[in-house]
Short mmCIF file of C-alpha atoms in Angstrom, two decimals:
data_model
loop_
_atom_site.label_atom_id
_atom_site.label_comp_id
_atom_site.label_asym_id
_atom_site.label_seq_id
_atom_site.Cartn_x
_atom_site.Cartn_y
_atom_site.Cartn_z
CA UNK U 1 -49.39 -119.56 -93.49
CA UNK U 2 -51.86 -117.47 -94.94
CA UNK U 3 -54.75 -114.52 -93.30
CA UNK U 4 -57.62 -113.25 -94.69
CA UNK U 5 -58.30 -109.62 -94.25
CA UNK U 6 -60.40 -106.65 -95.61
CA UNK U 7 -58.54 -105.27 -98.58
CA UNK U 8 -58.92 -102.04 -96.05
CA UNK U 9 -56.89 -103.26 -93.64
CA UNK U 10 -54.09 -103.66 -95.26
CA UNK U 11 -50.60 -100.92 -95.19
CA UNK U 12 -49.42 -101.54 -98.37
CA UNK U 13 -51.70 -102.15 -101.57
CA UNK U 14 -52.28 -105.68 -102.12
CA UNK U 15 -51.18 -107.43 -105.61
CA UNK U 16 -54.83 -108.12 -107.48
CA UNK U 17 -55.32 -110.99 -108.61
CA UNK U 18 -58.35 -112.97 -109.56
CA UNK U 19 -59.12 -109.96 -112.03
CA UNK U 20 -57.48 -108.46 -114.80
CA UNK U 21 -58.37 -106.40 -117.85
CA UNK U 22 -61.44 -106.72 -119.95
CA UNK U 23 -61.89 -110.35 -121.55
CA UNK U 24 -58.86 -111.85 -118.78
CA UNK U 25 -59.83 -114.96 -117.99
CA UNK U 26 -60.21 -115.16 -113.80
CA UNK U 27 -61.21 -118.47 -112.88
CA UNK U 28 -61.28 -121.83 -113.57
CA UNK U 29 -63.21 -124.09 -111.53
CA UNK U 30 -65.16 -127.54 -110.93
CA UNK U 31 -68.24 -128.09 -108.81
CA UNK U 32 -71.61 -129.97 -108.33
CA UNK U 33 -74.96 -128.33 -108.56
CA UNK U 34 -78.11 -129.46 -106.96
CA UNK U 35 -81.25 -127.96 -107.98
CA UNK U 36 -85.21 -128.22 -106.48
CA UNK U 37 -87.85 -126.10 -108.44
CA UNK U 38 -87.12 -122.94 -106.34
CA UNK U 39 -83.45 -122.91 -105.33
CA UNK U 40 -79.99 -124.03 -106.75
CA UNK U 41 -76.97 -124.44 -105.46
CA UNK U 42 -73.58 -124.50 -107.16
CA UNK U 43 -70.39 -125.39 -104.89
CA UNK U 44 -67.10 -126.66 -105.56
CA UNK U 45 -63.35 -125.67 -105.62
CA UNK U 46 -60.96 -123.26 -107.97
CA UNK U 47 -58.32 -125.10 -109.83
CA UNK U 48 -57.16 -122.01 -111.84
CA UNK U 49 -57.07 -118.10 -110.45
CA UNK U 50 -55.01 -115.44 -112.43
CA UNK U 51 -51.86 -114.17 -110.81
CA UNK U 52 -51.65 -117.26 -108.55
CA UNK U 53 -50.07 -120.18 -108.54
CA UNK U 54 -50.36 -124.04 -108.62
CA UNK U 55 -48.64 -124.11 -105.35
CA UNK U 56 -51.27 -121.36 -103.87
CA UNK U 57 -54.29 -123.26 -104.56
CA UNK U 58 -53.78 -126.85 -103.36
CA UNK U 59 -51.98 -128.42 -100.43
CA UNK U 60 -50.08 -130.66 -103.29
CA UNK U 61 -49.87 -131.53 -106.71
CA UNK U 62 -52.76 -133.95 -107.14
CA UNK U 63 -54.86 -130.65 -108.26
CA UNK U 64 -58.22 -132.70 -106.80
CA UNK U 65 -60.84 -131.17 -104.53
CA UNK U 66 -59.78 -132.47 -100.88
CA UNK U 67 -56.48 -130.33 -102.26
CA UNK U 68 -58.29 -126.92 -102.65
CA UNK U 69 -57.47 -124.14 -100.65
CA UNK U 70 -60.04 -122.48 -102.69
CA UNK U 71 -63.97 -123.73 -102.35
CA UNK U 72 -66.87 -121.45 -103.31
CA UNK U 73 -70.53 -121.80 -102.98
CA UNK U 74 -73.46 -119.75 -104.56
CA UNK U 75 -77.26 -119.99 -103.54
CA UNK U 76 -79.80 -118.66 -106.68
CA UNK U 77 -83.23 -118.29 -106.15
CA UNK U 78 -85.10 -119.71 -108.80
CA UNK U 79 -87.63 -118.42 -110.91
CA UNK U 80 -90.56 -120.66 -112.50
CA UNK U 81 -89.09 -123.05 -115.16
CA UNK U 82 -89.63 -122.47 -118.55
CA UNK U 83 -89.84 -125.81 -121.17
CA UNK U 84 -89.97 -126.51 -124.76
CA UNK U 85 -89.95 -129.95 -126.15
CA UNK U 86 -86.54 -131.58 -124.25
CA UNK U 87 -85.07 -128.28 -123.46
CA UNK U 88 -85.70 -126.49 -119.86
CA UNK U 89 -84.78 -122.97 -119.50
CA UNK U 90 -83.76 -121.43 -115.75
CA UNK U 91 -83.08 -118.28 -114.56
CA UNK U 92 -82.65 -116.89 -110.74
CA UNK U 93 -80.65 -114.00 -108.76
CA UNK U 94 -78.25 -115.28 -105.60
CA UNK U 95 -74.69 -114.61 -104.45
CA UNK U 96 -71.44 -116.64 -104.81
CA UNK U 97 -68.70 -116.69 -102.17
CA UNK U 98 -65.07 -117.87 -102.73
CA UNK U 99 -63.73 -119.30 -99.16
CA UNK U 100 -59.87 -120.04 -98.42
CA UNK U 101 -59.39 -123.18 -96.57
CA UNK U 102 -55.84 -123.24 -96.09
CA UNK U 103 -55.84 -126.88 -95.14
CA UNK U 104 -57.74 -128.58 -97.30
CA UNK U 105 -60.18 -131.04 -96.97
CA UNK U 106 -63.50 -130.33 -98.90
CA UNK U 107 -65.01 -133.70 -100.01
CA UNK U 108 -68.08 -133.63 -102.83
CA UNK U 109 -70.31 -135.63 -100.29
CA UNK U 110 -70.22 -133.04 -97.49
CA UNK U 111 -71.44 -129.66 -99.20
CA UNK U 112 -71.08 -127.91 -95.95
CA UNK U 113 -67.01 -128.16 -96.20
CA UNK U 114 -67.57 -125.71 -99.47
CA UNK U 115 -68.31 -122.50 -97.33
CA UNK U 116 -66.23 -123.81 -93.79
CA UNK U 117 -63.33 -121.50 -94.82
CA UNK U 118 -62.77 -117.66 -94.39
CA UNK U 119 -65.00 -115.72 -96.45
CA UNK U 120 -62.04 -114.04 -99.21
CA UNK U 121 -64.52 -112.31 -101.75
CA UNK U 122 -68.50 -112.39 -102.31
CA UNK U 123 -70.05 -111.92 -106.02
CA UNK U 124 -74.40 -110.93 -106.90
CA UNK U 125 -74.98 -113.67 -109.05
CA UNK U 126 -77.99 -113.24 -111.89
CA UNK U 127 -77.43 -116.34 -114.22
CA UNK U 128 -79.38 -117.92 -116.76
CA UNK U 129 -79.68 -121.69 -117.17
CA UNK U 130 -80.77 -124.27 -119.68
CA UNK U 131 -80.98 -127.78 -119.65
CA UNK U 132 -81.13 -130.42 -123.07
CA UNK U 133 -82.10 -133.73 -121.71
CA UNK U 134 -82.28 -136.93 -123.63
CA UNK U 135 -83.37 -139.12 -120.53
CA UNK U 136 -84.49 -138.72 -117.26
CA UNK U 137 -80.93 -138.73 -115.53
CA UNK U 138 -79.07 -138.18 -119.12
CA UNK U 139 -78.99 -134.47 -119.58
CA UNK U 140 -76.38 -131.77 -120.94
CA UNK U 141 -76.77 -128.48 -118.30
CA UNK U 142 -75.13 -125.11 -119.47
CA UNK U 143 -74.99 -121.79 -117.60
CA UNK U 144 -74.82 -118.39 -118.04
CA UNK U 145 -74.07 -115.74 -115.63
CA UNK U 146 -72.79 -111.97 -114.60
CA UNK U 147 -70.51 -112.43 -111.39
CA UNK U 148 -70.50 -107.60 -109.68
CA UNK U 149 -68.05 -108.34 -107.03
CA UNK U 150 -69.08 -106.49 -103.91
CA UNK U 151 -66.93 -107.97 -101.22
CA UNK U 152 -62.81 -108.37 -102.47
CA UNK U 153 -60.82 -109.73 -98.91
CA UNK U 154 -57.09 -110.08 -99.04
CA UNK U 155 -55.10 -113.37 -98.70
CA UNK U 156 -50.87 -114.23 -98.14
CA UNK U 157 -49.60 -117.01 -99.38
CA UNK U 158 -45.72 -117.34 -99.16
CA UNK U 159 -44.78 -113.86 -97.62
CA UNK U 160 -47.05 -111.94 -100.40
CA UNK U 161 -50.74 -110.13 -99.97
CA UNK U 162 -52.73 -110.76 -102.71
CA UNK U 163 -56.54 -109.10 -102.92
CA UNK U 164 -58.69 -111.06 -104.57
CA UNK U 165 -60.59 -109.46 -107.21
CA UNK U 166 -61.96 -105.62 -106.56
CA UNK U 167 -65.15 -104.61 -105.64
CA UNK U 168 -67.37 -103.45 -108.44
CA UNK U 169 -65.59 -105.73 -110.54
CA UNK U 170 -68.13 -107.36 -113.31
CA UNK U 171 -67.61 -111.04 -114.84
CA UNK U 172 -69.26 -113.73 -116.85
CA UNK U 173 -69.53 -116.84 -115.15
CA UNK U 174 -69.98 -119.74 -117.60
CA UNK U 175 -70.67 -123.80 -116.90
CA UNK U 176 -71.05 -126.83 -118.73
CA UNK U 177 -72.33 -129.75 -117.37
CA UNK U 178 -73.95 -133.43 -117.61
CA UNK U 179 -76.88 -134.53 -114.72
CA UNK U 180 -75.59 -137.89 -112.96
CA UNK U 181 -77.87 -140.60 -111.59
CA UNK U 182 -78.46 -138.80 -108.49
CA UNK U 183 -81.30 -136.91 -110.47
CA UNK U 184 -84.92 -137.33 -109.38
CA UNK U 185 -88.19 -136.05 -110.49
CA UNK U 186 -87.91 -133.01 -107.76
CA UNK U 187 -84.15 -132.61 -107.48
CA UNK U 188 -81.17 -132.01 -110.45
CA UNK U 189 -77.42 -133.16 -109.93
CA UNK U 190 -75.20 -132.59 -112.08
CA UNK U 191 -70.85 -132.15 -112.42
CA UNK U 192 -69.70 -128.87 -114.39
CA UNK U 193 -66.82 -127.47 -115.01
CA UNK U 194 -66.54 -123.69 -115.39
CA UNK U 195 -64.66 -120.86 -115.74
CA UNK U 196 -65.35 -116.47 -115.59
CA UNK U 197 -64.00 -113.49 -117.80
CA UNK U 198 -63.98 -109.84 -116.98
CA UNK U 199 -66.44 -107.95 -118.68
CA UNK U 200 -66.28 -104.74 -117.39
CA UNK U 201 -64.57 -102.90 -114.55
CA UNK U 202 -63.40 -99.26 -113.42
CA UNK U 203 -60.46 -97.78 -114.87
CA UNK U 204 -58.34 -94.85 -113.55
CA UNK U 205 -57.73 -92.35 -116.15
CA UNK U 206 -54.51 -90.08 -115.52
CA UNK U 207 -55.08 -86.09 -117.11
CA UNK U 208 -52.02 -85.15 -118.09
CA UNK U 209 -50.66 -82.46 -116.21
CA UNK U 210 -52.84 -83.51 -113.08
CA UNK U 211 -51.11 -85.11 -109.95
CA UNK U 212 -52.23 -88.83 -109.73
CA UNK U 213 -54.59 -87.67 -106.91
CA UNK U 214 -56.89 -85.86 -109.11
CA UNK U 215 -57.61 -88.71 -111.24
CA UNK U 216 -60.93 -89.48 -112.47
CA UNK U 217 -62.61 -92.91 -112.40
CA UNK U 218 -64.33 -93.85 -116.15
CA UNK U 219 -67.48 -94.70 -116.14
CA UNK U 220 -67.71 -99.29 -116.06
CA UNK U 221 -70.06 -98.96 -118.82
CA UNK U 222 -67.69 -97.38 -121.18
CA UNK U 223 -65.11 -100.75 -120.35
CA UNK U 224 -67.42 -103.74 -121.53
CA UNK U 225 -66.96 -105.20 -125.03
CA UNK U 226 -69.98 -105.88 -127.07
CA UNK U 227 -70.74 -109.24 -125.88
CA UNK U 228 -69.46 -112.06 -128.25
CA UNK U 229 -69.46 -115.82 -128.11
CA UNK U 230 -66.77 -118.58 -128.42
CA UNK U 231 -67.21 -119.23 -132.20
CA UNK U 232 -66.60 -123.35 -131.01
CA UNK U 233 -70.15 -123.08 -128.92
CA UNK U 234 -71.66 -125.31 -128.56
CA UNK U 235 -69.70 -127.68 -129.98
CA UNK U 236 -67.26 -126.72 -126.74
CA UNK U 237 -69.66 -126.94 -124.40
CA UNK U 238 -70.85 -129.99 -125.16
CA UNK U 239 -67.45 -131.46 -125.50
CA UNK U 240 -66.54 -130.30 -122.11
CA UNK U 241 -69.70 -131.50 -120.32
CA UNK U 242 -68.66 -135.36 -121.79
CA UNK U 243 -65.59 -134.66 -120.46
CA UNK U 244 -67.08 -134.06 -116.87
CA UNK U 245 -69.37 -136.73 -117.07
CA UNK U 246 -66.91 -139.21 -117.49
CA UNK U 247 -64.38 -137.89 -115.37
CA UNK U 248 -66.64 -137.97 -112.46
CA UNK U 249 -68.60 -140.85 -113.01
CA UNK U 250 -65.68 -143.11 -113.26
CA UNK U 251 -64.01 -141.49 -110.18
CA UNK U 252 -67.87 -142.74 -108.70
CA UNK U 253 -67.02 -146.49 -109.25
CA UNK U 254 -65.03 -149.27 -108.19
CA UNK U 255 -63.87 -151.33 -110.89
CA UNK U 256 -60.68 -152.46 -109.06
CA UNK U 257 -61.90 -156.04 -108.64
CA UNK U 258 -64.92 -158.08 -110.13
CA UNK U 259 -66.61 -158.83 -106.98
CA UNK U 260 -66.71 -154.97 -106.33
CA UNK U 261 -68.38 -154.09 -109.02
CA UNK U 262 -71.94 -152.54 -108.75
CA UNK U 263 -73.12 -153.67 -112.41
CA UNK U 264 -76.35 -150.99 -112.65
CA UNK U 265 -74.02 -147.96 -112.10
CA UNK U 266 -71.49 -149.08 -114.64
CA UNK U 267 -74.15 -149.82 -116.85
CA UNK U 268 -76.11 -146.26 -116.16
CA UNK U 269 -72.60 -144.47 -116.64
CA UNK U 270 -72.11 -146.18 -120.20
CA UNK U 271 -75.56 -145.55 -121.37
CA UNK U 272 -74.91 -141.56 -120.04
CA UNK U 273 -71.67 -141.98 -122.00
CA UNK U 274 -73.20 -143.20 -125.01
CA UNK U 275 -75.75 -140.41 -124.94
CA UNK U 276 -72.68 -137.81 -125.04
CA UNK U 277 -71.41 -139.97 -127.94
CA UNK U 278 -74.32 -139.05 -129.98
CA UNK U 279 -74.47 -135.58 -129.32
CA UNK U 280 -70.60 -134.92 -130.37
CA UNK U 281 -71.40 -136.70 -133.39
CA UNK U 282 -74.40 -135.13 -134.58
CA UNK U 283 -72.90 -131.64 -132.97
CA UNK U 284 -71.03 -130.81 -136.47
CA UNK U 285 -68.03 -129.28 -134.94
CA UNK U 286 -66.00 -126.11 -136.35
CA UNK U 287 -63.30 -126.82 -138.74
CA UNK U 288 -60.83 -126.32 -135.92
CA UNK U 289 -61.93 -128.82 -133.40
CA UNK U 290 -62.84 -131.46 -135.82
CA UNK U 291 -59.34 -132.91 -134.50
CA UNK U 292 -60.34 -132.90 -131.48
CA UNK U 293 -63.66 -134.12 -131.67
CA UNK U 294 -62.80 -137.33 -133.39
CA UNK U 295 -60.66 -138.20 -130.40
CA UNK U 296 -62.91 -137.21 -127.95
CA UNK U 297 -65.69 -139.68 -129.73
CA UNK U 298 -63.13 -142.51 -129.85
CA UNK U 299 -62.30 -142.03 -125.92
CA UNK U 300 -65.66 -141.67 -124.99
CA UNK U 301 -67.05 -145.24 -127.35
CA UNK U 302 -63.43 -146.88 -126.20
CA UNK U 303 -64.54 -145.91 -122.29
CA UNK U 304 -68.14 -146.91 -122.79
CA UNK U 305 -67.21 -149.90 -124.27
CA UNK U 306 -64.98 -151.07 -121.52
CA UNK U 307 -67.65 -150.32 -119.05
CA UNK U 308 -69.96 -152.85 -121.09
CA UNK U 309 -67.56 -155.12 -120.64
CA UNK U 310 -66.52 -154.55 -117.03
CA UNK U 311 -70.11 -154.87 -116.28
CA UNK U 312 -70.83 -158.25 -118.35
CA UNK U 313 -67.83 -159.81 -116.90
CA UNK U 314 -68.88 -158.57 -113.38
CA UNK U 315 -72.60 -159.84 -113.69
CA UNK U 316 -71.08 -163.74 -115.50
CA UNK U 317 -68.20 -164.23 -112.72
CA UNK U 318 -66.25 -164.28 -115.51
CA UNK U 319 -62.57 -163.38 -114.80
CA UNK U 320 -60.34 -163.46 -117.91
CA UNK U 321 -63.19 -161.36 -119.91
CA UNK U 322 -62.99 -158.43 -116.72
CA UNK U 323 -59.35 -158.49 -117.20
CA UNK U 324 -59.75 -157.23 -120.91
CA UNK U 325 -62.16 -154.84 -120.71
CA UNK U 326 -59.99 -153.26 -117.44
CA UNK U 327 -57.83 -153.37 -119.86
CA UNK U 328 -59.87 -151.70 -122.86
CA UNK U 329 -61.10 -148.78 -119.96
CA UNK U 330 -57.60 -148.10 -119.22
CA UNK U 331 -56.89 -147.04 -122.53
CA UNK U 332 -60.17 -145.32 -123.06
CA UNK U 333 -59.28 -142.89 -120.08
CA UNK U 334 -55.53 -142.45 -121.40
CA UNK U 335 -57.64 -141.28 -124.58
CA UNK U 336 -60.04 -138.92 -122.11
CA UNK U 337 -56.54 -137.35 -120.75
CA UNK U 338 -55.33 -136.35 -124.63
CA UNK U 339 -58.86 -135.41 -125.16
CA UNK U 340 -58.84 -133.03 -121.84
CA UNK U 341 -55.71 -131.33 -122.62
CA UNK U 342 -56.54 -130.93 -126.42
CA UNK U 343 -60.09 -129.39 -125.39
CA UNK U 344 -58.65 -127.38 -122.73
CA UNK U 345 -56.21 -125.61 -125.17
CA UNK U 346 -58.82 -124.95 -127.53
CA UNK U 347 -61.23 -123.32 -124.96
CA UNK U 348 -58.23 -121.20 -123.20
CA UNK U 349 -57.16 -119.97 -126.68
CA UNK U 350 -60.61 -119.76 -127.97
CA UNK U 351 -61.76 -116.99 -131.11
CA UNK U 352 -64.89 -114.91 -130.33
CA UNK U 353 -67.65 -114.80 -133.13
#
């Protein structure tokens, strides 16, 4: 059981969570974004909040979005697009708002389910955007954003009242992503994954031999760190957009028999793939993640290649030859799993420049 209220409401003062001290990372989170010329829209669900659990955030332990207690959705209007050669540059002003759905339920086909729950905190969004596309639906999208909380609602889960995040709180939002083939001339789509870091917030400073009452608030300015960048960008980012391309374009298909499977999506999906191939392997990645990226290349070209396969067999009837390549995707996405946790310990952990 579990209420939102206004952090005002509440007797006792709320554990924060969601926030933390400068550079703590907040959030973790995957969504969708769908973009016309004027407007975008980012919404999806939180798989990762400091000071709460596993056990807070989903119904159960699959950790997928129809799980989430925690959705979000954030409207940005759009300023005119900027290009230069393959690379289109995007920036835009809007507000983000984190919802609890206690339940469950969302589903990436009904966007409306991101913002059905009760409003728990409410962000200005200004975020910068750029896009590096190598086709017309094959596309690497990575964003850039300040989160200034100005709405921070409280929430109990298991007997305890949690407030999430604190108003005048300032964070970086940050996304990488890949476009999928429901891109058209007038309308992006793409599957990020994301996370934000505190960058500056209020701090209560204590004069010694003052009561606690008389203490003075220092200034948020004085709090944020000269900004710095992940010394594995973009090298990370591009890794991690693969990731989400594949991820969600394989959870897209059916490949669990031959006659269901639609042969010009598993053929678009392997050619996206392939595209990601080529960037990791031109991206000259830092010392430490050349590990990584050499398994990340062999999951992706093992995936793609079963996908080929899947597809040939699919289009030729031909039984024995699906069979294999089932069997050559299967171990492609065991490789995507070592991949994901290998990236995903490099980013949590990662050095800034």
């Amino acid at each position: 059981m579990s209420l939102v209220r206004p952090a005002v409401a509440q007797e006792a003062a709320p554990l924060e969570v969601a926030s933390g001290p400068l550079s703590e990372r907040t959030l973790v989170f995957t969504g969708h974004t769908v973009q016309a010329p004027a407007q975008l829209q980012l919404f999806g669900f939180i798989s990762r909040a400091s000071g709460l659990t596993t056990t807070d955030l989903f119904t159960d332990d699959s950790g997928l979005v129809g799980a989430a207690r925690l959705t979000f959705v954030a409207d940005v209007a759009l300023e005119p697009a900027k290009s230069r050669a393959d690379t289109t540059s995007y920036a835009g002003e809007g507000t983000l708002r984190v919802y609890l759905v206690i339940g469950g339920g969302a589903a990436w086909e009904d966007r409306a389910a991101f913002s059905a729950g009760e409003l728990l905190a409410e962000y200005d969004l200004s975020l910068q955007e750029t896009l590096q596309r190598q086709a017309a639906t094959v596309g690497v999208l990575v964003g850039d954003g300040a989160l200034t909380q100005v709405t921070a609602n409280t929430v109990t889960f298991g007997g305890t009242t949690y407030r999430f995040g604190a108003e005048g709180l300032v964070q970086r939002l940050r996304y990488t992503g890949a476009l999928t083939p429901d891109t058209t001339s007038s309308t992006l789509a793409a599957v990020v994954t994301g996370h934000t870091d505190v960058t500056s917030r209020e701090v209560t400073v204590v004069r010694l031999g003052q009561p606690s009452g008389a203490a003075a608030t220092a200034p948020s300015g004085a709090e944020t760190p000269a900004a710095s960048a992940c010394v594995l960008e973009p090298w990370l980012g591009n890794a991690t957009a693969a990731l989400a391309l594949a991820d969600q374009g394989l959870s897209d298909l059916d490949l669990s028999a031959i006659d269901s499977v639609e042969v010009d999506a598993v053929q678009s999906l392997a050619e996206q793939i392939d595209a990601a191939i080529a960037t990791q392997r031109t991206s000259a990645p830092p010392v430490d993640a050349a590990n990584a990226n050499r398994l990340l290349v062999t999951a992706l070209s093992t995936t793609s290649r079963g996908l080929r396969g899947i597809a040939e067999a699919a289009a030729n009837g031909d039984e024995a030859s699906f069979d294999q390549a089932a069997a050559a995707l299967g171990d492609g996405q065991r490789l995507l799993s070592q991949a994901q946790v290998e990236i995903a310990g490099l980013a949590a952990n990662c050095p800034a420049g």
